[in-house]
């Protein structure tokens, strides 16, 4: 992993984390097993309606669906040196032309209903590990607004960031968005980690 130069958050890149064959396997599976993406935060708190916040589709990748999922899951945990018991199941997200994910954070904001629901047993999300499985021909960048950093999708590469400060409070500056696709399609796989064992 290589740390991105910013003192506002811990952000890393990892090029060639997945091979082209591994990416193709995930692309095939996610493309064939996806449903409308959802969000946990109430739409009344985002200022967007139900169809204007996250327009992608999602595939829930269980560790037991295929040996490759288990292998990549373990590789992610080893890279971060975090016990797998703290990790959520891997997800796959598929974006077509024109689709996007409006600015959001991966942590759950304390004092909100989503925090009370999703952090009661396992605590907040500590790390995000996102891998580009398929890159669009144009658009679809991952933009961190407050950090002033934009990542162009590169097949097989990962972007990793810590969602919390050292004292466990949310790092508000990790707000990010999946910019609209202009041409082609994009697929990412994402794994989140929690403060407590799942």
PDB file of C-alpha atoms in Angstrom:
ATOM      1  CA  UNK A   1       0.000   0.000   0.000  1.00  0.00           C
ATOM      2  CA  UNK A   2       1.071   3.555  -0.650  1.00  0.00           C
ATOM      3  CA  UNK A   3      -0.212   6.362   1.548  1.00  0.00           C
ATOM      4  CA  UNK A   4      -1.761   9.325  -0.212  1.00  0.00           C
ATOM      5  CA  UNK A   5      -0.225  12.655   0.758  1.00  0.00           C
ATOM      6  CA  UNK A   6      -2.789  14.337   3.010  1.00  0.00           C
ATOM      7  CA  UNK A   7      -2.796  15.029   6.730  1.00  0.00           C
ATOM      8  CA  UNK A   8      -6.583  15.112   6.882  1.00  0.00           C
ATOM      9  CA  UNK A   9      -7.186  11.349   6.728  1.00  0.00           C
ATOM     10  CA  UNK A  10      -5.475   7.996   6.297  1.00  0.00           C
ATOM     11  CA  UNK A  11      -5.894   7.120   2.621  1.00  0.00           C
ATOM     12  CA  UNK A  12      -3.951   4.502   0.675  1.00  0.00           C
ATOM     13  CA  UNK A  13      -3.746   3.090  -2.824  1.00  0.00           C
ATOM     14  CA  UNK A  14      -2.761  -0.441  -3.794  1.00  0.00           C
ATOM     15  CA  UNK A  15      -2.190  -1.008  -7.505  1.00  0.00           C
ATOM     16  CA  UNK A  16      -2.640  -4.483  -8.994  1.00  0.00           C
ATOM     17  CA  UNK A  17      -4.335  -5.787  -5.869  1.00  0.00           C
ATOM     18  CA  UNK A  18      -6.388  -8.099  -8.086  1.00  0.00           C
ATOM     19  CA  UNK A  19      -5.260  -9.863 -11.252  1.00  0.00           C
ATOM     20  CA  UNK A  20      -7.115  -9.418 -14.540  1.00  0.00           C
ATOM     21  CA  UNK A  21      -8.502 -12.955 -14.220  1.00  0.00           C
ATOM     22  CA  UNK A  22      -9.775 -12.270 -10.695  1.00  0.00           C
ATOM     23  CA  UNK A  23     -11.399  -9.051 -11.891  1.00  0.00           C
ATOM     24  CA  UNK A  24     -13.097 -10.903 -14.739  1.00  0.00           C
ATOM     25  CA  UNK A  25     -14.466 -13.521 -12.348  1.00  0.00           C
ATOM     26  CA  UNK A  26     -15.951 -10.846 -10.104  1.00  0.00           C
ATOM     27  CA  UNK A  27     -17.277  -8.912 -13.089  1.00  0.00           C
ATOM     28  CA  UNK A  28     -19.126 -11.965 -14.409  1.00  0.00           C
ATOM     29  CA  UNK A  29     -20.644 -12.855 -11.045  1.00  0.00           C
ATOM     30  CA  UNK A  30     -21.666  -9.312 -10.063  1.00  0.00           C
ATOM     31  CA  UNK A  31     -23.160  -8.575 -13.473  1.00  0.00           C
ATOM     32  CA  UNK A  32     -25.385 -11.655 -13.226  1.00  0.00           C
ATOM     33  CA  UNK A  33     -26.410 -11.242  -9.561  1.00  0.00           C
ATOM     34  CA  UNK A  34     -27.274  -7.624  -8.837  1.00  0.00           C
ATOM     35  CA  UNK A  35     -30.225  -5.694  -7.467  1.00  0.00           C
ATOM     36  CA  UNK A  36     -31.048  -2.046  -6.891  1.00  0.00           C
ATOM     37  CA  UNK A  37     -28.615  -0.460  -4.424  1.00  0.00           C
ATOM     38  CA  UNK A  38     -29.949   0.854  -1.129  1.00  0.00           C
ATOM     39  CA  UNK A  39     -28.728   3.327   1.503  1.00  0.00           C
ATOM     40  CA  UNK A  40     -28.946   3.252   5.281  1.00  0.00           C
ATOM     41  CA  UNK A  41     -29.330   6.971   5.907  1.00  0.00           C
ATOM     42  CA  UNK A  42     -32.920   8.274   5.715  1.00  0.00           C
ATOM     43  CA  UNK A  43     -33.550  10.197   2.499  1.00  0.00           C
ATOM     44  CA  UNK A  44     -35.082  13.017   4.534  1.00  0.00           C
ATOM     45  CA  UNK A  45     -31.609  13.665   5.957  1.00  0.00           C
ATOM     46  CA  UNK A  46     -29.813  13.666   2.602  1.00  0.00           C
ATOM     47  CA  UNK A  47     -31.932  16.211   0.797  1.00  0.00           C
ATOM     48  CA  UNK A  48     -32.340  13.804  -2.146  1.00  0.00           C
ATOM     49  CA  UNK A  49     -35.297  11.695  -3.129  1.00  0.00           C
ATOM     50  CA  UNK A  50     -35.221   7.903  -3.299  1.00  0.00           C
ATOM     51  CA  UNK A  51     -34.075   7.782  -6.921  1.00  0.00           C
ATOM     52  CA  UNK A  52     -31.533  10.604  -6.819  1.00  0.00           C
ATOM     53  CA  UNK A  53     -28.913   9.602  -4.252  1.00  0.00           C
ATOM     54  CA  UNK A  54     -27.472   6.220  -5.222  1.00  0.00           C
ATOM     55  CA  UNK A  55     -28.416   4.847  -8.629  1.00  0.00           C
ATOM     56  CA  UNK A  56     -26.183   1.788  -8.920  1.00  0.00           C
ATOM     57  CA  UNK A  57     -26.998  -1.892  -8.463  1.00  0.00           C
ATOM     58  CA  UNK A  58     -25.450  -4.117  -5.780  1.00  0.00           C
ATOM     59  CA  UNK A  59     -24.445  -7.761  -5.455  1.00  0.00           C
ATOM     60  CA  UNK A  60     -24.030  -9.250  -1.978  1.00  0.00           C
ATOM     61  CA  UNK A  61     -20.901 -11.402  -2.151  1.00  0.00           C
ATOM     62  CA  UNK A  62     -20.965 -13.947   0.640  1.00  0.00           C
ATOM     63  CA  UNK A  63     -17.683 -15.578   1.656  1.00  0.00           C
ATOM     64  CA  UNK A  64     -19.258 -18.924   0.759  1.00  0.00           C
ATOM     65  CA  UNK A  65     -20.469 -18.135  -2.749  1.00  0.00           C
ATOM     66  CA  UNK A  66     -17.182 -19.072  -4.392  1.00  0.00           C
ATOM     67  CA  UNK A  67     -13.631 -19.894  -3.240  1.00  0.00           C
ATOM     68  CA  UNK A  68     -12.305 -16.733  -4.907  1.00  0.00           C
ATOM     69  CA  UNK A  69     -14.477 -14.577  -2.642  1.00  0.00           C
ATOM     70  CA  UNK A  70     -12.977 -16.249   0.412  1.00  0.00           C
ATOM     71  CA  UNK A  71      -9.468 -15.843  -1.000  1.00  0.00           C
ATOM     72  CA  UNK A  72      -9.885 -12.122  -1.715  1.00  0.00           C
ATOM     73  CA  UNK A  73     -11.589 -11.591   1.631  1.00  0.00           C
ATOM     74  CA  UNK A  74      -8.568 -13.077   3.385  1.00  0.00           C
ATOM     75  CA  UNK A  75      -6.171 -11.038   1.234  1.00  0.00           C
ATOM     76  CA  UNK A  76      -7.953  -7.816   2.199  1.00  0.00           C
ATOM     77  CA  UNK A  77      -7.822  -8.676   5.912  1.00  0.00           C
ATOM     78  CA  UNK A  78      -4.142  -9.570   5.707  1.00  0.00           C
ATOM     79  CA  UNK A  79      -3.329  -6.344   3.881  1.00  0.00           C
ATOM     80  CA  UNK A  80      -4.920  -4.251   6.634  1.00  0.00           C
ATOM     81  CA  UNK A  81      -3.752  -6.622   9.380  1.00  0.00           C
ATOM     82  CA  UNK A  82      -7.310  -6.731  10.724  1.00  0.00           C
ATOM     83  CA  UNK A  83      -8.948  -9.923  11.979  1.00  0.00           C
ATOM     84  CA  UNK A  84     -11.646 -11.140   9.572  1.00  0.00           C
ATOM     85  CA  UNK A  85     -14.121 -11.238  12.466  1.00  0.00           C
ATOM     86  CA  UNK A  86     -14.284  -7.434  12.297  1.00  0.00           C
ATOM     87  CA  UNK A  87     -15.228  -7.384   8.628  1.00  0.00           C
ATOM     88  CA  UNK A  88     -18.576  -7.111   6.886  1.00  0.00           C
ATOM     89  CA  UNK A  89     -19.304  -9.344   3.911  1.00  0.00           C
ATOM     90  CA  UNK A  90     -17.898  -8.127   0.604  1.00  0.00           C
ATOM     91  CA  UNK A  91     -20.285  -6.292  -1.700  1.00  0.00           C
ATOM     92  CA  UNK A  92     -20.118  -5.602  -5.419  1.00  0.00           C
ATOM     93  CA  UNK A  93     -21.472  -2.406  -6.986  1.00  0.00           C
ATOM     94  CA  UNK A  94     -22.285  -2.002 -10.678  1.00  0.00           C
ATOM     95  CA  UNK A  95     -22.607   1.406 -12.369  1.00  0.00           C
ATOM     96  CA  UNK A  96     -23.932   2.021 -15.863  1.00  0.00           C
ATOM     97  CA  UNK A  97     -23.682   5.209 -17.915  1.00  0.00           C
ATOM     98  CA  UNK A  98     -25.210   8.127 -16.055  1.00  0.00           C
ATOM     99  CA  UNK A  99     -25.255   6.359 -12.680  1.00  0.00           C
ATOM    100  CA  UNK A 100     -23.588   7.752  -9.558  1.00  0.00           C
ATOM    101  CA  UNK A 101     -23.459   7.854  -5.766  1.00  0.00           C
ATOM    102  CA  UNK A 102     -23.961  11.326  -4.273  1.00  0.00           C
ATOM    103  CA  UNK A 103     -21.539  12.651  -1.574  1.00  0.00           C
ATOM    104  CA  UNK A 104     -21.702  10.451   1.510  1.00  0.00           C
ATOM    105  CA  UNK A 105     -19.613   8.993   4.311  1.00  0.00           C
ATOM    106  CA  UNK A 106     -19.125   5.309   5.078  1.00  0.00           C
ATOM    107  CA  UNK A 107     -19.286   5.791   8.848  1.00  0.00           C
ATOM    108  CA  UNK A 108     -22.597   6.117  10.663  1.00  0.00           C
ATOM    109  CA  UNK A 109     -23.073   9.567  12.181  1.00  0.00           C
ATOM    110  CA  UNK A 110     -23.520   9.463  15.984  1.00  0.00           C
ATOM    111  CA  UNK A 111     -26.807  10.868  17.176  1.00  0.00           C
ATOM    112  CA  UNK A 112     -28.737   9.632  14.138  1.00  0.00           C
ATOM    113  CA  UNK A 113     -31.258   6.819  13.769  1.00  0.00           C
ATOM    114  CA  UNK A 114     -28.951   4.946  11.406  1.00  0.00           C
ATOM    115  CA  UNK A 115     -26.200   5.031  14.050  1.00  0.00           C
ATOM    116  CA  UNK A 116     -28.547   3.639  16.699  1.00  0.00           C
ATOM    117  CA  UNK A 117     -29.627   0.848  14.350  1.00  0.00           C
ATOM    118  CA  UNK A 118     -26.367  -0.125  12.680  1.00  0.00           C
ATOM    119  CA  UNK A 119     -23.793   0.502  15.437  1.00  0.00           C
ATOM    120  CA  UNK A 120     -25.613  -0.961  18.416  1.00  0.00           C
ATOM    121  CA  UNK A 121     -23.869  -4.344  18.251  1.00  0.00           C
ATOM    122  CA  UNK A 122     -20.729  -3.920  16.140  1.00  0.00           C
ATOM    123  CA  UNK A 123     -19.738  -0.274  16.463  1.00  0.00           C
ATOM    124  CA  UNK A 124     -18.941   2.067  13.618  1.00  0.00           C
ATOM    125  CA  UNK A 125     -17.147   1.397  10.348  1.00  0.00           C
ATOM    126  CA  UNK A 126     -13.419   1.817  10.813  1.00  0.00           C
ATOM    127  CA  UNK A 127     -11.968   1.052   7.366  1.00  0.00           C
ATOM    128  CA  UNK A 128     -13.200   0.955   3.788  1.00  0.00           C
ATOM    129  CA  UNK A 129     -11.406  -1.228   1.232  1.00  0.00           C
ATOM    130  CA  UNK A 130     -12.649  -0.591  -2.313  1.00  0.00           C
ATOM    131  CA  UNK A 131     -11.325  -2.313  -5.442  1.00  0.00           C
ATOM    132  CA  UNK A 132     -12.018  -1.390  -9.060  1.00  0.00           C
ATOM    133  CA  UNK A 133     -13.009  -4.546 -10.921  1.00  0.00           C
ATOM    134  CA  UNK A 134     -14.068  -2.846 -14.151  1.00  0.00           C
ATOM    135  CA  UNK A 135     -13.213   0.681 -15.239  1.00  0.00           C
ATOM    136  CA  UNK A 136     -15.397   2.909 -17.414  1.00  0.00           C
ATOM    137  CA  UNK A 137     -14.096   4.548 -20.563  1.00  0.00           C
ATOM    138  CA  UNK A 138     -14.926   7.961 -19.128  1.00  0.00           C
ATOM    139  CA  UNK A 139     -16.164   9.358 -15.812  1.00  0.00           C
ATOM    140  CA  UNK A 140     -16.968   7.384 -12.675  1.00  0.00           C
ATOM    141  CA  UNK A 141     -14.118   8.771 -10.564  1.00  0.00           C
ATOM    142  CA  UNK A 142     -14.132   8.560  -6.767  1.00  0.00           C
ATOM    143  CA  UNK A 143     -13.924  12.110  -5.430  1.00  0.00           C
ATOM    144  CA  UNK A 144     -13.003  13.037  -1.860  1.00  0.00           C
ATOM    145  CA  UNK A 145     -14.288  16.594  -1.662  1.00  0.00           C
ATOM    146  CA  UNK A 146     -12.615  17.819   1.523  1.00  0.00           C
ATOM    147  CA  UNK A 147      -9.339  16.068   0.756  1.00  0.00           C
ATOM    148  CA  UNK A 148      -9.148  17.475  -2.754  1.00  0.00           C
ATOM    149  CA  UNK A 149      -8.386  14.017  -4.146  1.00  0.00           C
ATOM    150  CA  UNK A 150      -9.940  12.307  -7.169  1.00  0.00           C
ATOM    151  CA  UNK A 151      -9.205   8.663  -8.027  1.00  0.00           C
ATOM    152  CA  UNK A 152      -9.566   7.500 -11.609  1.00  0.00           C
ATOM    153  CA  UNK A 153     -10.791   3.885 -11.758  1.00  0.00           C
ATOM    154  CA  UNK A 154      -7.960   1.501 -12.629  1.00  0.00           C
ATOM    155  CA  UNK A 155      -8.780  -2.177 -13.041  1.00  0.00           C
ATOM    156  CA  UNK A 156      -7.413  -4.256 -10.184  1.00  0.00           C
ATOM    157  CA  UNK A 157      -6.384  -1.289  -8.037  1.00  0.00           C
ATOM    158  CA  UNK A 158      -7.693  -0.503  -4.558  1.00  0.00           C
ATOM    159  CA  UNK A 159      -8.410   2.644  -2.609  1.00  0.00           C
ATOM    160  CA  UNK A 160      -8.370   2.210   1.168  1.00  0.00           C
ATOM    161  CA  UNK A 161      -9.278   4.758   3.817  1.00  0.00           C
ATOM    162  CA  UNK A 162      -9.856   5.030   7.541  1.00  0.00           C
ATOM    163  CA  UNK A 163     -13.278   6.433   8.421  1.00  0.00           C
ATOM    164  CA  UNK A 164     -12.547   7.327  12.051  1.00  0.00           C
ATOM    165  CA  UNK A 165      -9.998   9.385  13.942  1.00  0.00           C
ATOM    166  CA  UNK A 166      -7.680   7.708  16.450  1.00  0.00           C
ATOM    167  CA  UNK A 167     -10.103   8.581  19.266  1.00  0.00           C
ATOM    168  CA  UNK A 168     -12.924   6.786  17.469  1.00  0.00           C
ATOM    169  CA  UNK A 169     -14.821   9.870  16.352  1.00  0.00           C
ATOM    170  CA  UNK A 170     -15.896  10.058  12.684  1.00  0.00           C
ATOM    171  CA  UNK A 171     -13.569  11.782  10.252  1.00  0.00           C
ATOM    172  CA  UNK A 172     -15.992  14.085   8.460  1.00  0.00           C
ATOM    173  CA  UNK A 173     -13.373  14.821   5.816  1.00  0.00           C
ATOM    174  CA  UNK A 174     -13.735  11.318   4.367  1.00  0.00           C
ATOM    175  CA  UNK A 175     -16.926  12.382   2.596  1.00  0.00           C
ATOM    176  CA  UNK A 176     -16.738  11.113  -0.979  1.00  0.00           C
ATOM    177  CA  UNK A 177     -18.820  10.398  -4.047  1.00  0.00           C
ATOM    178  CA  UNK A 178     -18.921   8.138  -7.046  1.00  0.00           C
ATOM    179  CA  UNK A 179     -19.072  10.607  -9.914  1.00  0.00           C
ATOM    180  CA  UNK A 180     -21.480   9.967 -12.815  1.00  0.00           C
ATOM    181  CA  UNK A 181     -20.318   7.612 -15.541  1.00  0.00           C
ATOM    182  CA  UNK A 182     -20.042   9.243 -18.928  1.00  0.00           C
ATOM    183  CA  UNK A 183     -19.128   6.229 -21.053  1.00  0.00           C
ATOM    184  CA  UNK A 184     -18.941   2.516 -20.343  1.00  0.00           C
ATOM    185  CA  UNK A 185     -19.615   0.770 -17.036  1.00  0.00           C
ATOM    186  CA  UNK A 186     -17.861   0.473 -13.672  1.00  0.00           C
ATOM    187  CA  UNK A 187     -17.754  -2.318 -11.114  1.00  0.00           C
ATOM    188  CA  UNK A 188     -16.206  -2.119  -7.654  1.00  0.00           C
ATOM    189  CA  UNK A 189     -16.081  -4.489  -4.732  1.00  0.00           C
ATOM    190  CA  UNK A 190     -16.167  -3.027  -1.252  1.00  0.00           C
ATOM    191  CA  UNK A 191     -15.455  -4.361   2.207  1.00  0.00           C
ATOM    192  CA  UNK A 192     -16.005  -2.463   5.447  1.00  0.00           C
ATOM    193  CA  UNK A 193     -14.589  -3.173   8.878  1.00  0.00           C
ATOM    194  CA  UNK A 194     -16.158  -2.464  12.280  1.00  0.00           C
ATOM    195  CA  UNK A 195     -14.977  -1.544  15.764  1.00  0.00           C
ATOM    196  CA  UNK A 196     -16.270  -4.800  17.225  1.00  0.00           C
ATOM    197  CA  UNK A 197     -16.388  -8.408  16.053  1.00  0.00           C
ATOM    198  CA  UNK A 198     -19.261  -9.183  13.701  1.00  0.00           C
TER     199      UNK A 198
END
